């Protein structure tokens, strides 16, 4: 028996990326999965466009696959957040016996961020789908047809493996590795994406500190044991913080080289000036205060205010357009303020 996987894809005003991601997901070879789209209050007609795709009305063009009209229509079941909040079981409403032909569409009334948006999808999967695994997948990704097989094969090989990540390649440069697992430098508070060369990984799975949230597979049992993503983070470092909790609960976090996806990156956050600077800065302080030792936190503060902050300010002045410099600078300072004081 193959374990069942719930694939959760978060959408916010990004239907074009989302339907390309969906088409790649509906072409994977793994036999037992359900797909959940969580729409975070989009205002760009995303919901209707996604339904049009499911009906076969929108053909996808991509360098990574050929569009398959024969896997349409896809059965769409819609739920509002209010319906889910009633806590009434909706298992009987998911009627299509062929799970890979289902698309569950959860419509949030607002943008709850990456953390809580995914939490809503995770809770739905655990309460209604009896999923053995949860896969968090960014909408700006395209997946290899065999990537989920590779991840599940490794996950099933060891009961202590709780979280897994694939090799993440650059979408625009498909041979360039964006992440081969993640390493935390505690004395600097830096979360570094490893490359295959830096980490000396070949084909064998390796333990890592954490994996990128754009393609994170987790055993369902973890959410009952360590909780969900921290919704206060909203976006950035929430998957890192969650992986650290998993590690503290004695689970292995594993990078699987043969699982492959391609990631655009910044498709959502780049729409808002200062969004990344504020949330990443604030969350870094929160993360370090909660999980680092006193010595590590002091070292982090020394590094941040003595070096890193000035590098960020220099980057703002050098890279940003003139009209974006002041908003970006303010966002950075607000991130420091909220991170230190709350």
CSV table of C-alpha atoms in Angstrom, one decimal:
chain,number,residue,atom,x,y,z
A,1,UNK,CA,0.0,0.0,0.0
A,2,UNK,CA,1.3,3.4,-0.9
A,3,UNK,CA,0.9,6.1,1.8
A,4,UNK,CA,-1.5,8.9,1.0
A,5,UNK,CA,-0.1,12.4,0.4
A,6,UNK,CA,-2.0,15.7,0.7
A,7,UNK,CA,-0.3,18.3,-1.5
A,8,UNK,CA,-1.1,21.8,-0.3
A,9,UNK,CA,-0.5,24.7,-2.7
A,10,UNK,CA,-1.0,28.3,-1.5
A,11,UNK,CA,-2.3,30.9,-4.0
A,12,UNK,CA,-2.5,34.7,-3.7
A,13,UNK,CA,-3.1,36.6,-6.9
A,14,UNK,CA,-0.9,34.2,-8.8
A,15,UNK,CA,-3.1,32.0,-10.9
A,16,UNK,CA,-0.8,31.8,-13.8
A,17,UNK,CA,2.0,30.3,-11.7
A,18,UNK,CA,-0.5,28.1,-9.9
A,19,UNK,CA,-2.0,26.4,-12.9
A,20,UNK,CA,1.5,25.7,-14.3
A,21,UNK,CA,2.4,24.1,-11.0
A,22,UNK,CA,-0.9,22.2,-11.0
A,23,UNK,CA,-0.3,20.7,-14.4
A,24,UNK,CA,3.1,19.4,-13.4
A,25,UNK,CA,1.6,17.9,-10.2
A,26,UNK,CA,-1.2,16.2,-12.1
A,27,UNK,CA,1.4,14.5,-14.3
A,28,UNK,CA,3.5,12.9,-11.4
A,29,UNK,CA,3.8,9.2,-11.3
A,30,UNK,CA,3.0,8.7,-7.6
A,31,UNK,CA,-0.3,6.9,-7.4
A,32,UNK,CA,-2.1,8.2,-4.3
A,33,UNK,CA,-2.4,11.9,-3.6
A,34,UNK,CA,-4.9,14.7,-3.1
A,35,UNK,CA,-4.3,18.3,-4.2
A,36,UNK,CA,-5.5,21.2,-2.1
A,37,UNK,CA,-5.4,24.8,-3.3
A,38,UNK,CA,-5.7,27.3,-0.5
A,39,UNK,CA,-6.5,30.7,-2.0
A,40,UNK,CA,-5.5,33.5,0.4
A,41,UNK,CA,-8.2,36.0,-0.5
A,42,UNK,CA,-7.1,36.7,-4.1
A,43,UNK,CA,-8.5,39.7,-6.0
A,44,UNK,CA,-7.3,38.8,-9.5
A,45,UNK,CA,-9.9,36.2,-10.6
A,46,UNK,CA,-7.6,33.4,-9.5
A,47,UNK,CA,-10.5,31.1,-8.3
A,48,UNK,CA,-12.3,31.2,-11.7
A,49,UNK,CA,-9.1,30.8,-13.6
A,50,UNK,CA,-8.1,27.7,-11.6
A,51,UNK,CA,-11.6,26.2,-12.2
A,52,UNK,CA,-11.3,27.0,-15.9
A,53,UNK,CA,-8.0,25.1,-15.9
A,54,UNK,CA,-9.6,22.1,-14.2
A,55,UNK,CA,-12.3,22.0,-16.8
A,56,UNK,CA,-9.6,21.9,-19.6
A,57,UNK,CA,-10.3,25.5,-20.8
A,58,UNK,CA,-6.8,26.8,-20.3
A,59,UNK,CA,-3.9,25.1,-22.0
A,60,UNK,CA,-0.5,25.4,-20.2
A,61,UNK,CA,2.7,26.1,-22.0
A,62,UNK,CA,5.9,25.2,-20.1
A,63,UNK,CA,9.5,24.3,-20.9
A,64,UNK,CA,9.2,21.5,-18.3
A,65,UNK,CA,6.3,19.4,-19.6
A,66,UNK,CA,3.8,19.0,-22.4
A,67,UNK,CA,0.2,19.8,-21.6
A,68,UNK,CA,-2.1,16.8,-21.2
A,69,UNK,CA,-5.7,17.4,-22.2
A,70,UNK,CA,-6.6,13.8,-21.4
A,71,UNK,CA,-6.3,14.3,-17.6
A,72,UNK,CA,-9.1,16.8,-17.6
A,73,UNK,CA,-11.7,17.5,-16.4
A,74,UNK,CA,-10.5,17.5,-12.8
A,75,UNK,CA,-13.3,17.3,-10.2
A,76,UNK,CA,-13.2,20.6,-8.1
A,77,UNK,CA,-14.8,20.8,-4.7
A,78,UNK,CA,-14.9,24.3,-3.1
A,79,UNK,CA,-15.1,25.2,0.5
A,80,UNK,CA,-15.0,28.6,2.2
A,81,UNK,CA,-13.1,29.2,5.4
A,82,UNK,CA,-16.4,29.7,7.2
A,83,UNK,CA,-17.6,26.3,6.1
A,84,UNK,CA,-14.4,24.7,7.5
A,85,UNK,CA,-14.7,26.6,10.7
A,86,UNK,CA,-18.0,24.9,11.5
A,87,UNK,CA,-15.9,21.8,12.2
A,88,UNK,CA,-18.5,19.6,10.4
A,89,UNK,CA,-16.8,16.6,8.6
A,90,UNK,CA,-17.0,16.9,4.9
A,91,UNK,CA,-15.5,13.5,4.0
A,92,UNK,CA,-18.7,12.4,2.4
A,93,UNK,CA,-18.6,15.3,0.0
A,94,UNK,CA,-15.3,14.3,-1.6
A,95,UNK,CA,-16.9,11.8,-4.0
A,96,UNK,CA,-14.4,11.1,-6.8
A,97,UNK,CA,-12.9,7.7,-6.1
A,98,UNK,CA,-9.8,8.5,-8.2
A,99,UNK,CA,-8.0,10.8,-5.8
A,100,UNK,CA,-5.5,12.2,-8.3
A,101,UNK,CA,-8.5,13.6,-10.3
A,102,UNK,CA,-9.7,15.7,-7.4
A,103,UNK,CA,-8.9,19.3,-6.7
A,104,UNK,CA,-10.0,20.7,-3.4
A,105,UNK,CA,-10.3,24.5,-3.4
A,106,UNK,CA,-10.3,26.3,0.0
A,107,UNK,CA,-11.3,30.0,-0.3
A,108,UNK,CA,-10.0,32.2,2.5
A,109,UNK,CA,-11.7,35.5,3.0
A,110,UNK,CA,-8.4,37.3,3.6
A,111,UNK,CA,-4.6,36.9,3.1
A,112,UNK,CA,-3.5,34.8,6.2
A,113,UNK,CA,0.1,34.6,5.1
A,114,UNK,CA,2.2,31.6,4.2
A,115,UNK,CA,2.1,30.1,7.7
A,116,UNK,CA,-1.6,30.3,8.6
A,117,UNK,CA,-2.7,29.8,4.9
A,118,UNK,CA,-0.8,26.5,4.9
A,119,UNK,CA,-2.1,25.6,8.4
A,120,UNK,CA,-5.7,25.8,7.1
A,121,UNK,CA,-4.9,23.3,4.3
A,122,UNK,CA,-3.0,21.1,6.7
A,123,UNK,CA,-5.9,20.9,9.2
A,124,UNK,CA,-8.3,20.2,6.4
A,125,UNK,CA,-6.1,17.3,5.2
A,126,UNK,CA,-5.7,15.8,8.7
A,127,UNK,CA,-9.4,16.1,9.5
A,128,UNK,CA,-10.9,14.9,6.3
A,129,UNK,CA,-8.4,13.0,4.0
A,130,UNK,CA,-6.6,10.6,6.4
A,131,UNK,CA,-3.3,11.7,4.8
A,132,UNK,CA,-0.1,9.9,5.9
A,133,UNK,CA,2.0,12.8,4.6
A,134,UNK,CA,1.6,16.5,4.0
A,135,UNK,CA,3.5,18.2,1.2
A,136,UNK,CA,3.8,22.0,1.2
A,137,UNK,CA,4.4,23.1,-2.3
A,138,UNK,CA,4.9,26.7,-3.5
A,139,UNK,CA,2.6,27.7,-6.4
A,140,UNK,CA,5.7,29.1,-8.3
A,141,UNK,CA,7.2,25.6,-8.6
A,142,UNK,CA,7.2,22.9,-11.3
A,143,UNK,CA,7.8,19.4,-10.2
A,144,UNK,CA,9.6,16.4,-11.8
A,145,UNK,CA,7.2,13.5,-12.5
A,146,UNK,CA,9.1,11.2,-10.1
A,147,UNK,CA,10.0,13.7,-7.3
A,148,UNK,CA,7.3,12.4,-4.9
A,149,UNK,CA,8.2,8.8,-5.4
A,150,UNK,CA,11.8,9.6,-4.4
A,151,UNK,CA,10.7,11.5,-1.3
A,152,UNK,CA,8.3,8.9,-0.1
A,153,UNK,CA,10.7,6.0,-0.7
A,154,UNK,CA,13.2,7.7,1.6
A,155,UNK,CA,10.6,8.7,4.2
A,156,UNK,CA,9.4,5.2,4.5
A,157,UNK,CA,12.9,3.8,5.0
A,158,UNK,CA,13.3,5.2,8.6
A,159,UNK,CA,10.7,5.9,11.3
A,160,UNK,CA,12.9,8.7,12.6
A,161,UNK,CA,12.7,10.7,9.4
A,162,UNK,CA,10.0,13.3,9.8
A,163,UNK,CA,10.7,16.1,7.3
A,164,UNK,CA,12.1,15.8,3.8
A,165,UNK,CA,13.1,18.2,1.0
A,166,UNK,CA,14.0,17.8,-2.6
A,167,UNK,CA,16.7,19.4,-4.8
A,168,UNK,CA,15.5,22.8,-5.8
A,169,UNK,CA,16.7,24.2,-9.1
A,170,UNK,CA,16.4,27.7,-10.5
A,171,UNK,CA,13.4,28.0,-12.8
A,172,UNK,CA,15.1,30.3,-15.2
A,173,UNK,CA,18.4,28.3,-15.2
A,174,UNK,CA,17.2,24.7,-14.8
A,175,UNK,CA,20.7,23.3,-14.1
A,176,UNK,CA,21.5,25.7,-11.3
A,177,UNK,CA,20.8,24.4,-7.8
A,178,UNK,CA,19.0,26.9,-5.6
A,179,UNK,CA,18.9,24.6,-2.5
A,180,UNK,CA,20.2,21.2,-1.5
A,181,UNK,CA,19.0,21.5,2.0
A,182,UNK,CA,19.5,24.3,4.5
A,183,UNK,CA,22.1,24.9,7.2
A,184,UNK,CA,21.6,27.2,10.2
A,185,UNK,CA,24.6,29.3,11.3
A,186,UNK,CA,23.5,29.9,14.9
A,187,UNK,CA,26.2,32.4,15.9
A,188,UNK,CA,25.2,34.7,13.0
A,189,UNK,CA,21.5,33.9,12.8
A,190,UNK,CA,22.0,33.0,9.1
A,191,UNK,CA,19.9,30.4,7.3
A,192,UNK,CA,21.9,29.3,4.3
A,193,UNK,CA,20.7,27.3,1.3
A,194,UNK,CA,23.3,24.7,0.5
A,195,UNK,CA,24.3,23.8,-3.0
A,196,UNK,CA,25.3,20.4,-4.1
A,197,UNK,CA,28.9,21.4,-4.4
A,198,UNK,CA,29.1,23.1,-1.0
A,199,UNK,CA,27.5,20.3,0.9
A,200,UNK,CA,29.3,17.6,-1.1
A,201,UNK,CA,26.0,15.7,-1.7
A,202,UNK,CA,25.8,13.2,-4.5
A,203,UNK,CA,22.9,10.8,-4.8
A,204,UNK,CA,22.5,9.6,-1.2
A,205,UNK,CA,20.0,11.3,1.2
A,206,UNK,CA,21.7,13.4,3.9
A,207,UNK,CA,20.7,14.9,7.2
A,208,UNK,CA,20.3,18.7,7.2
A,209,UNK,CA,19.2,21.4,9.6
A,210,UNK,CA,16.0,22.2,7.7
A,211,UNK,CA,14.6,22.3,4.2
A,212,UNK,CA,13.0,25.1,2.1
A,213,UNK,CA,9.2,25.5,2.6
A,214,UNK,CA,8.6,25.7,-1.1
A,215,UNK,CA,8.8,21.9,-1.2
A,216,UNK,CA,8.5,20.4,2.3
A,217,UNK,CA,7.2,16.8,2.9
A,218,UNK,CA,6.3,15.9,6.5
A,219,UNK,CA,4.8,12.9,8.2
A,220,UNK,CA,1.3,13.8,9.4
A,221,UNK,CA,2.1,12.7,12.9
A,222,UNK,CA,4.4,15.6,13.4
A,223,UNK,CA,1.7,18.2,13.4
A,224,UNK,CA,-0.1,16.4,16.3
A,225,UNK,CA,3.2,16.2,18.2
A,226,UNK,CA,4.9,19.6,17.7
A,227,UNK,CA,2.0,21.7,16.4
A,228,UNK,CA,1.5,23.7,13.2
A,229,UNK,CA,3.5,26.5,11.5
A,230,UNK,CA,3.7,29.6,13.7
A,231,UNK,CA,1.1,31.9,12.3
A,232,UNK,CA,2.6,35.0,13.9
A,233,UNK,CA,5.5,34.7,11.5
A,234,UNK,CA,3.1,35.3,8.5
A,235,UNK,CA,5.9,34.7,6.0
A,236,UNK,CA,9.6,33.8,6.1
A,237,UNK,CA,11.5,31.4,8.5
A,238,UNK,CA,8.3,29.7,9.6
A,239,UNK,CA,9.4,26.4,8.0
A,240,UNK,CA,12.9,26.9,9.6
A,241,UNK,CA,11.3,27.3,13.0
A,242,UNK,CA,9.1,24.3,12.5
A,243,UNK,CA,12.0,22.1,11.3
A,244,UNK,CA,13.9,23.1,14.5
A,245,UNK,CA,10.9,22.0,16.6
A,246,UNK,CA,10.8,18.7,14.7
A,247,UNK,CA,14.5,18.2,15.3
A,248,UNK,CA,14.1,18.9,19.0
A,249,UNK,CA,11.4,16.2,19.0
A,250,UNK,CA,14.1,13.8,17.8
A,251,UNK,CA,13.0,13.6,14.1
A,252,UNK,CA,15.5,13.5,11.3
A,253,UNK,CA,15.3,16.2,8.6
A,254,UNK,CA,16.6,14.8,5.3
A,255,UNK,CA,17.5,16.2,1.9
A,256,UNK,CA,16.7,13.8,-1.0
A,257,UNK,CA,18.9,14.6,-4.0
A,258,UNK,CA,16.9,12.6,-6.5
A,259,UNK,CA,13.7,14.5,-5.8
A,260,UNK,CA,13.7,17.4,-8.2
A,261,UNK,CA,11.6,20.6,-8.5
A,262,UNK,CA,12.2,24.0,-10.2
A,263,UNK,CA,11.4,27.2,-8.3
A,264,UNK,CA,10.9,30.7,-9.5
A,265,UNK,CA,11.2,32.4,-6.1
A,266,UNK,CA,9.7,35.8,-5.0
A,267,UNK,CA,6.6,35.5,-7.1
A,268,UNK,CA,4.4,36.6,-4.3
A,269,UNK,CA,6.6,38.6,-1.9
A,270,UNK,CA,8.1,40.8,-4.7
A,271,UNK,CA,4.6,42.3,-5.3
A,272,UNK,CA,4.9,44.3,-2.1
A,273,UNK,CA,7.7,46.8,-1.4
A,274,UNK,CA,9.5,46.1,1.9
A,275,UNK,CA,7.5,42.9,2.6
A,276,UNK,CA,10.5,40.6,2.7
A,277,UNK,CA,12.7,43.0,4.6
A,278,UNK,CA,10.2,43.5,7.4
A,279,UNK,CA,9.1,39.9,7.9
A,280,UNK,CA,12.5,38.3,7.4
A,281,UNK,CA,14.2,40.7,9.8
A,282,UNK,CA,11.5,40.5,12.5
A,283,UNK,CA,11.2,36.8,12.3
A,284,UNK,CA,14.9,36.3,12.5
A,285,UNK,CA,15.0,38.0,15.9
A,286,UNK,CA,12.0,35.9,17.1
A,287,UNK,CA,13.6,32.7,15.8
A,288,UNK,CA,16.9,33.4,17.5
A,289,UNK,CA,15.3,34.5,20.8
A,290,UNK,CA,13.3,31.3,21.0
A,291,UNK,CA,15.7,28.6,19.8
A,292,UNK,CA,19.3,29.8,20.2
A,293,UNK,CA,21.4,29.6,23.4
A,294,UNK,CA,22.2,32.9,25.3
A,295,UNK,CA,25.7,32.8,23.9
A,296,UNK,CA,24.5,32.2,20.4
A,297,UNK,CA,22.0,35.1,20.7
A,298,UNK,CA,24.6,37.5,22.0
A,299,UNK,CA,26.9,36.5,19.1
A,300,UNK,CA,24.0,37.0,16.7
A,301,UNK,CA,23.3,40.5,18.0
A,302,UNK,CA,27.0,41.5,17.7
A,303,UNK,CA,27.1,40.2,14.2
A,304,UNK,CA,23.8,41.7,13.1
A,305,UNK,CA,24.3,45.3,14.5
A,306,UNK,CA,28.1,45.3,13.8
A,307,UNK,CA,28.0,44.0,10.2
A,308,UNK,CA,24.8,42.6,8.8
A,309,UNK,CA,22.5,45.6,9.3
A,310,UNK,CA,25.0,47.8,7.4
A,311,UNK,CA,25.1,45.3,4.6
A,312,UNK,CA,21.4,45.4,4.3
A,313,UNK,CA,21.3,49.2,4.3
A,314,UNK,CA,24.0,49.3,1.6
A,315,UNK,CA,21.9,46.9,-0.4
A,316,UNK,CA,18.9,49.1,-0.2
A,317,UNK,CA,20.7,52.1,-1.4
A,318,UNK,CA,22.5,50.2,-4.2
A,319,UNK,CA,19.7,48.0,-5.5
A,320,UNK,CA,16.4,49.7,-4.9
A,321,UNK,CA,14.8,52.2,-7.2
A,322,UNK,CA,14.9,55.7,-5.7
A,323,UNK,CA,11.1,55.8,-4.8
A,324,UNK,CA,11.5,52.5,-3.0
A,325,UNK,CA,14.5,53.4,-0.9
A,326,UNK,CA,12.6,55.1,2.0
A,327,UNK,CA,9.8,52.5,2.2
A,328,UNK,CA,12.4,49.7,2.2
A,329,UNK,CA,14.5,51.4,4.9
A,330,UNK,CA,11.5,52.0,7.1
A,331,UNK,CA,10.4,48.3,6.7
A,332,UNK,CA,13.8,47.2,7.7
A,333,UNK,CA,13.8,49.4,10.9
A,334,UNK,CA,10.3,48.2,11.8
A,335,UNK,CA,11.4,44.6,11.4
A,336,UNK,CA,14.3,45.3,13.9
A,337,UNK,CA,12.0,47.1,16.3
A,338,UNK,CA,9.3,44.5,16.3
A,339,UNK,CA,11.8,41.6,16.4
A,340,UNK,CA,13.6,43.0,19.4
A,341,UNK,CA,10.6,44.4,21.4
A,342,UNK,CA,8.0,41.7,20.9
